[in-house]
């Protein structure tokens, strides 16, 4: 399955009487952009008040997605996988890993634990704009 990062803009009821404009980013698993947009629309439909706009839907590739029940934020880790070729030459391949955690310290810990079986180097961990990940089988 493929993952798409979808940004949406819409009005949401934020207080007693006033709707507010929100911009949110979701990561949705699916086969096509139209498929994932439809799944996302069904998911956020109860929140939408007024018009909804989808300014972007971009295919994303992650080496791994690490979920954590304690986490409430998503972090993007950049990791270099290290392999040694038959001729002894070292090669490095940069990959992205998405990690759920309550803060960046826990994101680093979760990422380190998940990558424990690989010969790799963690390059960076940054907060992601992704609000929620919707898997094909939720």
mmCIF file with all atom_site columns, N, CA and C in Angstrom, residues 50-108:
data_model
loop_
_atom_site.group_PDB
_atom_site.id
_atom_site.type_symbol
_atom_site.label_atom_id
_atom_site.label_alt_id
_atom_site.label_comp_id
_atom_site.label_asym_id
_atom_site.label_entity_id
_atom_site.label_seq_id
_atom_site.pdbx_PDB_ins_code
_atom_site.Cartn_x
_atom_site.Cartn_y
_atom_site.Cartn_z
_atom_site.occupancy
_atom_site.B_iso_or_equiv
_atom_site.pdbx_formal_charge
_atom_site.auth_seq_id
_atom_site.auth_comp_id
_atom_site.auth_asym_id
_atom_site.auth_atom_id
_atom_site.pdbx_PDB_model_num
ATOM 1   N N  . UNK A 1 50  ? -19.028 23.973 7.030  1.00 0.00 ? 50  UNK A N  1
ATOM 2   C CA . UNK A 1 50  ? -18.785 24.824 5.866  1.00 0.00 ? 50  UNK A CA 1
ATOM 3   C C  . UNK A 1 50  ? -17.993 24.093 4.798  1.00 0.00 ? 50  UNK A C  1
ATOM 4   N N  . UNK A 1 51  ? -17.225 24.866 4.031  1.00 0.00 ? 51  UNK A N  1
ATOM 5   C CA . UNK A 1 51  ? -16.479 24.309 2.910  1.00 0.00 ? 51  UNK A CA 1
ATOM 6   C C  . UNK A 1 51  ? -15.203 23.620 3.354  1.00 0.00 ? 51  UNK A C  1
ATOM 7   N N  . UNK A 1 52  ? -14.776 22.664 2.521  1.00 0.00 ? 52  UNK A N  1
ATOM 8   C CA . UNK A 1 52  ? -13.550 21.923 2.776  1.00 0.00 ? 52  UNK A CA 1
ATOM 9   C C  . UNK A 1 52  ? -12.690 21.980 1.513  1.00 0.00 ? 52  UNK A C  1
ATOM 10  N N  . UNK A 1 53  ? -11.408 22.252 1.676  1.00 0.00 ? 53  UNK A N  1
ATOM 11  C CA . UNK A 1 53  ? -10.488 22.362 0.548  1.00 0.00 ? 53  UNK A CA 1
ATOM 12  C C  . UNK A 1 53  ? -9.309  21.416 0.774  1.00 0.00 ? 53  UNK A C  1
ATOM 13  N N  . UNK A 1 54  ? -8.845  20.766 -0.302 1.00 0.00 ? 54  UNK A N  1
ATOM 14  C CA . UNK A 1 54  ? -7.672  19.887 -0.244 1.00 0.00 ? 54  UNK A CA 1
ATOM 15  C C  . UNK A 1 54  ? -6.589  20.521 -1.123 1.00 0.00 ? 54  UNK A C  1
ATOM 16  N N  . UNK A 1 55  ? -5.700  21.344 -0.524 1.00 0.00 ? 55  UNK A N  1
ATOM 17  C CA . UNK A 1 55  ? -4.679  22.013 -1.333 1.00 0.00 ? 55  UNK A CA 1
ATOM 18  C C  . UNK A 1 55  ? -3.571  21.086 -1.822 1.00 0.00 ? 55  UNK A C  1
ATOM 19  N N  . UNK A 1 56  ? -3.337  19.966 -1.124 1.00 0.00 ? 56  UNK A N  1
ATOM 20  C CA . UNK A 1 56  ? -2.293  19.063 -1.617 1.00 0.00 ? 56  UNK A CA 1
ATOM 21  C C  . UNK A 1 56  ? -2.516  17.630 -1.154 1.00 0.00 ? 56  UNK A C  1
ATOM 22  N N  . UNK A 1 57  ? -2.095  16.727 -2.016 1.00 0.00 ? 57  UNK A N  1
ATOM 23  C CA . UNK A 1 57  ? -2.129  15.287 -1.740 1.00 0.00 ? 57  UNK A CA 1
ATOM 24  C C  . UNK A 1 57  ? -0.850  14.723 -2.356 1.00 0.00 ? 57  UNK A C  1
ATOM 25  N N  . UNK A 1 58  ? 0.113   14.382 -1.510 1.00 0.00 ? 58  UNK A N  1
ATOM 26  C CA . UNK A 1 58  ? 1.441   14.002 -1.963 1.00 0.00 ? 58  UNK A CA 1
ATOM 27  C C  . UNK A 1 58  ? 1.783   12.597 -1.528 1.00 0.00 ? 58  UNK A C  1
ATOM 28  N N  . UNK A 1 59  ? 2.298   11.798 -2.449 1.00 0.00 ? 59  UNK A N  1
ATOM 29  C CA . UNK A 1 59  ? 2.723   10.439 -2.117 1.00 0.00 ? 59  UNK A CA 1
ATOM 30  C C  . UNK A 1 59  ? 3.964   10.517 -1.226 1.00 0.00 ? 59  UNK A C  1
ATOM 31  N N  . UNK A 1 60  ? 3.971   9.720  -0.153 1.00 0.00 ? 60  UNK A N  1
ATOM 32  C CA . UNK A 1 60  ? 5.097   9.682  0.789  1.00 0.00 ? 60  UNK A CA 1
ATOM 33  C C  . UNK A 1 60  ? 5.551   8.244  0.965  1.00 0.00 ? 60  UNK A C  1
ATOM 34  N N  . UNK A 1 61  ? 6.839   8.095  1.185  1.00 0.00 ? 61  UNK A N  1
ATOM 35  C CA . UNK A 1 61  ? 7.389   6.766  1.394  1.00 0.00 ? 61  UNK A CA 1
ATOM 36  C C  . UNK A 1 61  ? 8.099   6.747  2.743  1.00 0.00 ? 61  UNK A C  1
ATOM 37  N N  . UNK A 1 62  ? 7.724   5.773  3.573  1.00 0.00 ? 62  UNK A N  1
ATOM 38  C CA . UNK A 1 62  ? 8.348   5.610  4.878  1.00 0.00 ? 62  UNK A CA 1
ATOM 39  C C  . UNK A 1 62  ? 8.915   4.206  4.989  1.00 0.00 ? 62  UNK A C  1
ATOM 40  N N  . UNK A 1 63  ? 10.100  4.109  5.536  1.00 0.00 ? 63  UNK A N  1
ATOM 41  C CA . UNK A 1 63  ? 10.726  2.816  5.766  1.00 0.00 ? 63  UNK A CA 1
ATOM 42  C C  . UNK A 1 63  ? 9.926   2.047  6.813  1.00 0.00 ? 63  UNK A C  1
ATOM 43  N N  . UNK A 1 64  ? 9.440   2.789  7.809  1.00 0.00 ? 64  UNK A N  1
ATOM 44  C CA . UNK A 1 64  ? 8.642   2.183  8.865  1.00 0.00 ? 64  UNK A CA 1
ATOM 45  C C  . UNK A 1 64  ? 7.781   3.260  9.520  1.00 0.00 ? 64  UNK A C  1
ATOM 46  N N  . UNK A 1 65  ? 6.617   2.845  10.035 1.00 0.00 ? 65  UNK A N  1
ATOM 47  C CA . UNK A 1 65  ? 5.757   3.732  10.814 1.00 0.00 ? 65  UNK A CA 1
ATOM 48  C C  . UNK A 1 65  ? 5.621   3.092  12.184 1.00 0.00 ? 65  UNK A C  1
ATOM 49  N N  . UNK A 1 66  ? 6.081   3.824  13.203 1.00 0.00 ? 66  UNK A N  1
ATOM 50  C CA . UNK A 1 66  ? 6.127   3.311  14.569 1.00 0.00 ? 66  UNK A CA 1
ATOM 51  C C  . UNK A 1 66  ? 5.048   4.001  15.380 1.00 0.00 ? 66  UNK A C  1
ATOM 52  N N  . UNK A 1 67  ? 4.022   3.248  15.737 1.00 0.00 ? 67  UNK A N  1
ATOM 53  C CA . UNK A 1 67  ? 2.914   3.800  16.512 1.00 0.00 ? 67  UNK A CA 1
ATOM 54  C C  . UNK A 1 67  ? 3.147   3.521  17.989 1.00 0.00 ? 67  UNK A C  1
ATOM 55  N N  . UNK A 1 68  ? 2.635   4.382  18.832 1.00 0.00 ? 68  UNK A N  1
ATOM 56  C CA . UNK A 1 68  ? 2.743   4.215  20.269 1.00 0.00 ? 68  UNK A CA 1
ATOM 57  C C  . UNK A 1 68  ? 1.432   4.662  20.908 1.00 0.00 ? 68  UNK A C  1
ATOM 58  N N  . UNK A 1 69  ? 0.826   3.826  21.759 1.00 0.00 ? 69  UNK A N  1
ATOM 59  C CA . UNK A 1 69  ? -0.443  4.225  22.375 1.00 0.00 ? 69  UNK A CA 1
ATOM 60  C C  . UNK A 1 69  ? -0.307  5.441  23.289 1.00 0.00 ? 69  UNK A C  1
ATOM 61  N N  . UNK A 1 70  ? 0.892   5.679  23.807 1.00 0.00 ? 70  UNK A N  1
ATOM 62  C CA . UNK A 1 70  ? 1.105   6.840  24.695 1.00 0.00 ? 70  UNK A CA 1
ATOM 63  C C  . UNK A 1 70  ? 1.327   8.129  23.917 1.00 0.00 ? 70  UNK A C  1
ATOM 64  N N  . UNK A 1 71  ? 1.622   8.002  22.631 1.00 0.00 ? 71  UNK A N  1
ATOM 65  C CA . UNK A 1 71  ? 1.964   9.173  21.834 1.00 0.00 ? 71  UNK A CA 1
ATOM 66  C C  . UNK A 1 71  ? 0.755   9.937  21.334 1.00 0.00 ? 71  UNK A C  1
ATOM 67  N N  . UNK A 1 72  ? 0.939   11.239 21.169 1.00 0.00 ? 72  UNK A N  1
ATOM 68  C CA . UNK A 1 72  ? -0.125  12.075 20.626 1.00 0.00 ? 72  UNK A CA 1
ATOM 69  C C  . UNK A 1 72  ? 0.385   13.005 19.525 1.00 0.00 ? 72  UNK A C  1
ATOM 70  N N  . UNK A 1 73  ? 1.680   12.891 19.186 1.00 0.00 ? 73  UNK A N  1
ATOM 71  C CA . UNK A 1 73  ? 2.277   13.695 18.128 1.00 0.00 ? 73  UNK A CA 1
ATOM 72  C C  . UNK A 1 73  ? 3.082   12.771 17.222 1.00 0.00 ? 73  UNK A C  1
ATOM 73  N N  . UNK A 1 74  ? 3.289   13.220 15.982 1.00 0.00 ? 74  UNK A N  1
ATOM 74  C CA . UNK A 1 74  ? 4.078   12.447 15.033 1.00 0.00 ? 74  UNK A CA 1
ATOM 75  C C  . UNK A 1 74  ? 5.381   13.170 14.742 1.00 0.00 ? 74  UNK A C  1
ATOM 76  N N  . UNK A 1 75  ? 6.455   12.387 14.709 1.00 0.00 ? 75  UNK A N  1
ATOM 77  C CA . UNK A 1 75  ? 7.790   12.897 14.437 1.00 0.00 ? 75  UNK A CA 1
ATOM 78  C C  . UNK A 1 75  ? 8.369   12.161 13.236 1.00 0.00 ? 75  UNK A C  1
ATOM 79  N N  . UNK A 1 76  ? 9.131   12.872 12.430 1.00 0.00 ? 76  UNK A N  1
ATOM 80  C CA . UNK A 1 76  ? 9.767   12.287 11.253 1.00 0.00 ? 76  UNK A CA 1
ATOM 81  C C  . UNK A 1 76  ? 11.253  12.106 11.560 1.00 0.00 ? 76  UNK A C  1
ATOM 82  N N  . UNK A 1 77  ? 11.694  10.864 11.482 1.00 0.00 ? 77  UNK A N  1
ATOM 83  C CA . UNK A 1 77  ? 13.103  10.561 11.698 1.00 0.00 ? 77  UNK A CA 1
ATOM 84  C C  . UNK A 1 77  ? 13.803  10.307 10.381 1.00 0.00 ? 77  UNK A C  1
ATOM 85  N N  . UNK A 1 78  ? 15.004  10.839 10.247 1.00 0.00 ? 78  UNK A N  1
ATOM 86  C CA . UNK A 1 78  ? 15.850  10.544 9.082  1.00 0.00 ? 78  UNK A CA 1
ATOM 87  C C  . UNK A 1 78  ? 16.937  9.600  9.577  1.00 0.00 ? 78  UNK A C  1
ATOM 88  N N  . UNK A 1 79  ? 17.032  8.449  8.913  1.00 0.00 ? 79  UNK A N  1
ATOM 89  C CA . UNK A 1 79  ? 17.947  7.404  9.330  1.00 0.00 ? 79  UNK A CA 1
ATOM 90  C C  . UNK A 1 79  ? 18.775  6.988  8.122  1.00 0.00 ? 79  UNK A C  1
ATOM 91  N N  . UNK A 1 80  ? 20.075  6.765  8.345  1.00 0.00 ? 80  UNK A N  1
ATOM 92  C CA . UNK A 1 80  ? 20.920  6.213  7.294  1.00 0.00 ? 80  UNK A CA 1
ATOM 93  C C  . UNK A 1 80  ? 21.159  4.745  7.587  1.00 0.00 ? 80  UNK A C  1
ATOM 94  N N  . UNK A 1 81  ? 20.708  3.888  6.671  1.00 0.00 ? 81  UNK A N  1
ATOM 95  C CA . UNK A 1 81  ? 20.958  2.461  6.780  1.00 0.00 ? 81  UNK A CA 1
ATOM 96  C C  . UNK A 1 81  ? 22.342  2.184  6.193  1.00 0.00 ? 81  UNK A C  1
ATOM 97  N N  . UNK A 1 82  ? 23.151  1.438  6.925  1.00 0.00 ? 82  UNK A N  1
ATOM 98  C CA . UNK A 1 82  ? 24.533  1.185  6.515  1.00 0.00 ? 82  UNK A CA 1
ATOM 99  C C  . UNK A 1 82  ? 24.667  -0.279 6.099  1.00 0.00 ? 82  UNK A C  1
ATOM 100 N N  . UNK A 1 83  ? 25.201  -0.487 4.905  1.00 0.00 ? 83  UNK A N  1
ATOM 101 C CA . UNK A 1 83  ? 25.477  -1.851 4.443  1.00 0.00 ? 83  UNK A CA 1
ATOM 102 C C  . UNK A 1 83  ? 26.914  -1.918 3.960  1.00 0.00 ? 83  UNK A C  1
ATOM 103 N N  . UNK A 1 84  ? 27.510  -3.091 4.096  1.00 0.00 ? 84  UNK A N  1
ATOM 104 C CA . UNK A 1 84  ? 28.865  -3.338 3.621  1.00 0.00 ? 84  UNK A CA 1
ATOM 105 C C  . UNK A 1 84  ? 28.763  -4.247 2.401  1.00 0.00 ? 84  UNK A C  1
ATOM 106 N N  . UNK A 1 85  ? 29.251  -3.761 1.278  1.00 0.00 ? 85  UNK A N  1
ATOM 107 C CA . UNK A 1 85  ? 29.217  -4.533 0.033  1.00 0.00 ? 85  UNK A CA 1
ATOM 108 C C  . UNK A 1 85  ? 30.249  -5.660 0.100  1.00 0.00 ? 85  UNK A C  1
ATOM 109 N N  . UNK A 1 86  ? 30.157  -6.580 -0.862 1.00 0.00 ? 86  UNK A N  1
ATOM 110 C CA . UNK A 1 86  ? 31.102  -7.702 -0.931 1.00 0.00 ? 86  UNK A CA 1
ATOM 111 C C  . UNK A 1 86  ? 32.552  -7.234 -1.066 1.00 0.00 ? 86  UNK A C  1
ATOM 112 N N  . UNK A 1 87  ? 32.747  -6.092 -1.712 1.00 0.00 ? 87  UNK A N  1
ATOM 113 C CA . UNK A 1 87  ? 34.102  -5.573 -1.902 1.00 0.00 ? 87  UNK A CA 1
ATOM 114 C C  . UNK A 1 87  ? 34.597  -4.777 -0.692 1.00 0.00 ? 87  UNK A C  1
ATOM 115 N N  . UNK A 1 88  ? 33.812  -4.743 0.378  1.00 0.00 ? 88  UNK A N  1
ATOM 116 C CA . UNK A 1 88  ? 34.205  -4.042 1.601  1.00 0.00 ? 88  UNK A CA 1
ATOM 117 C C  . UNK A 1 88  ? 33.820  -2.577 1.639  1.00 0.00 ? 88  UNK A C  1
ATOM 118 N N  . UNK A 1 89  ? 33.207  -2.091 0.586  1.00 0.00 ? 89  UNK A N  1
ATOM 119 C CA . UNK A 1 89  ? 32.806  -0.685 0.521  1.00 0.00 ? 89  UNK A CA 1
ATOM 120 C C  . UNK A 1 89  ? 31.513  -0.474 1.296  1.00 0.00 ? 89  UNK A C  1
ATOM 121 N N  . UNK A 1 90  ? 31.497  0.565  2.118  1.00 0.00 ? 90  UNK A N  1
ATOM 122 C CA . UNK A 1 90  ? 30.310  0.914  2.906  1.00 0.00 ? 90  UNK A CA 1
ATOM 123 C C  . UNK A 1 90  ? 29.374  1.783  2.081  1.00 0.00 ? 90  UNK A C  1
ATOM 124 N N  . UNK A 1 91  ? 28.089  1.428  2.080  1.00 0.00 ? 91  UNK A N  1
ATOM 125 C CA . UNK A 1 91  ? 27.085  2.267  1.423  1.00 0.00 ? 91  UNK A CA 1
ATOM 126 C C  . UNK A 1 91  ? 26.044  2.684  2.453  1.00 0.00 ? 91  UNK A C  1
ATOM 127 N N  . UNK A 1 92  ? 25.521  3.870  2.261  1.00 0.00 ? 92  UNK A N  1
ATOM 128 C CA . UNK A 1 92  ? 24.506  4.418  3.161  1.00 0.00 ? 92  UNK A CA 1
ATOM 129 C C  . UNK A 1 92  ? 23.281  4.819  2.346  1.00 0.00 ? 92  UNK A C  1
ATOM 130 N N  . UNK A 1 93  ? 22.133  4.473  2.869  1.00 0.00 ? 93  UNK A N  1
ATOM 131 C CA . UNK A 1 93  ? 20.876  4.838  2.211  1.00 0.00 ? 93  UNK A CA 1
ATOM 132 C C  . UNK A 1 93  ? 20.015  5.573  3.231  1.00 0.00 ? 93  UNK A C  1
ATOM 133 N N  . UNK A 1 94  ? 19.618  6.798  2.904  1.00 0.00 ? 94  UNK A N  1
ATOM 134 C CA . UNK A 1 94  ? 18.779  7.601  3.793  1.00 0.00 ? 94  UNK A CA 1
ATOM 135 C C  . UNK A 1 94  ? 17.318  7.200  3.619  1.00 0.00 ? 94  UNK A C  1
ATOM 136 N N  . UNK A 1 95  ? 16.636  6.967  4.743  1.00 0.00 ? 95  UNK A N  1
ATOM 137 C CA . UNK A 1 95  ? 15.220  6.626  4.737  1.00 0.00 ? 95  UNK A CA 1
ATOM 138 C C  . UNK A 1 95  ? 14.505  7.480  5.780  1.00 0.00 ? 95  UNK A C  1
ATOM 139 N N  . UNK A 1 96  ? 13.191  7.596  5.611  1.00 0.00 ? 96  UNK A N  1
ATOM 140 C CA . UNK A 1 96  ? 12.360  8.313  6.576  1.00 0.00 ? 96  UNK A CA 1
ATOM 141 C C  . UNK A 1 96  ? 11.565  7.309  7.401  1.00 0.00 ? 96  UNK A C  1
ATOM 142 N N  . UNK A 1 97  ? 11.445  7.603  8.680  1.00 0.00 ? 97  UNK A N  1
ATOM 143 C CA . UNK A 1 97  ? 10.664  6.782  9.602  1.00 0.00 ? 97  UNK A CA 1
ATOM 144 C C  . UNK A 1 97  ? 9.714   7.721  10.338 1.00 0.00 ? 97  UNK A C  1
ATOM 145 N N  . UNK A 1 98  ? 8.455   7.341  10.426 1.00 0.00 ? 98  UNK A N  1
ATOM 146 C CA . UNK A 1 98  ? 7.469   8.143  11.135 1.00 0.00 ? 98  UNK A CA 1
ATOM 147 C C  . UNK A 1 98  ? 7.258   7.527  12.519 1.00 0.00 ? 98  UNK A C  1
ATOM 148 N N  . UNK A 1 99  ? 7.363   8.358  13.554 1.00 0.00 ? 99  UNK A N  1
ATOM 149 C CA . UNK A 1 99  ? 7.327   7.871  14.933 1.00 0.00 ? 99  UNK A CA 1
ATOM 150 C C  . UNK A 1 99  ? 6.273   8.636  15.726 1.00 0.00 ? 99  UNK A C  1
ATOM 151 N N  . UNK A 1 100 ? 5.435   7.902  16.449 1.00 0.00 ? 100 UNK A N  1
ATOM 152 C CA . UNK A 1 100 ? 4.448   8.513  17.330 1.00 0.00 ? 100 UNK A CA 1
ATOM 153 C C  . UNK A 1 100 ? 5.032   8.563  18.739 1.00 0.00 ? 100 UNK A C  1
ATOM 154 N N  . UNK A 1 101 ? 4.914   9.716  19.391 1.00 0.00 ? 101 UNK A N  1
ATOM 155 C CA . UNK A 1 101 ? 5.439   9.874  20.749 1.00 0.00 ? 101 UNK A CA 1
ATOM 156 C C  . UNK A 1 101 ? 4.800   11.102 21.388 1.00 0.00 ? 101 UNK A C  1
ATOM 157 N N  . UNK A 1 102 ? 4.964   11.213 22.699 1.00 0.00 ? 102 UNK A N  1
ATOM 158 C CA . UNK A 1 102 ? 4.408   12.366 23.406 1.00 0.00 ? 102 UNK A CA 1
ATOM 159 C C  . UNK A 1 102 ? 5.341   13.576 23.363 1.00 0.00 ? 102 UNK A C  1
ATOM 160 N N  . UNK A 1 103 ? 6.637   13.348 23.121 1.00 0.00 ? 103 UNK A N  1
ATOM 161 C CA . UNK A 1 103 ? 7.600   14.441 22.977 1.00 0.00 ? 103 UNK A CA 1
ATOM 162 C C  . UNK A 1 103 ? 8.807   13.939 22.193 1.00 0.00 ? 103 UNK A C  1
ATOM 163 N N  . UNK A 1 104 ? 9.721   14.834 21.877 1.00 0.00 ? 104 UNK A N  1
ATOM 164 C CA . UNK A 1 104 ? 10.846  14.468 21.013 1.00 0.00 ? 104 UNK A CA 1
ATOM 165 C C  . UNK A 1 104 ? 11.801  13.486 21.695 1.00 0.00 ? 104 UNK A C  1
ATOM 166 N N  . UNK A 1 105 ? 11.909  13.564 23.006 1.00 0.00 ? 105 UNK A N  1
ATOM 167 C CA . UNK A 1 105 ? 12.767  12.624 23.740 1.00 0.00 ? 105 UNK A CA 1
ATOM 168 C C  . UNK A 1 105 ? 12.246  11.196 23.576 1.00 0.00 ? 105 UNK A C  1
ATOM 169 N N  . UNK A 1 106 ? 10.934  11.018 23.728 1.00 0.00 ? 106 UNK A N  1
ATOM 170 C CA . UNK A 1 106 ? 10.332  9.698  23.550 1.00 0.00 ? 106 UNK A CA 1
ATOM 171 C C  . UNK A 1 106 ? 10.371  9.267  22.090 1.00 0.00 ? 106 UNK A C  1
ATOM 172 N N  . UNK A 1 107 ? 10.288  10.216 21.169 1.00 0.00 ? 107 UNK A N  1
ATOM 173 C CA . UNK A 1 107 ? 10.390  9.879  19.749 1.00 0.00 ? 107 UNK A CA 1
ATOM 174 C C  . UNK A 1 107 ? 11.771  9.293  19.442 1.00 0.00 ? 107 UNK A C  1
ATOM 175 N N  . UNK A 1 108 ? 12.815  9.912  19.990 1.00 0.00 ? 108 UNK A N  1
ATOM 176 C CA . UNK A 1 108 ? 14.175  9.386  19.805 1.00 0.00 ? 108 UNK A CA 1
ATOM 177 C C  . UNK A 1 108 ? 14.300  7.988  20.406 1.00 0.00 ? 108 UNK A C  1
#
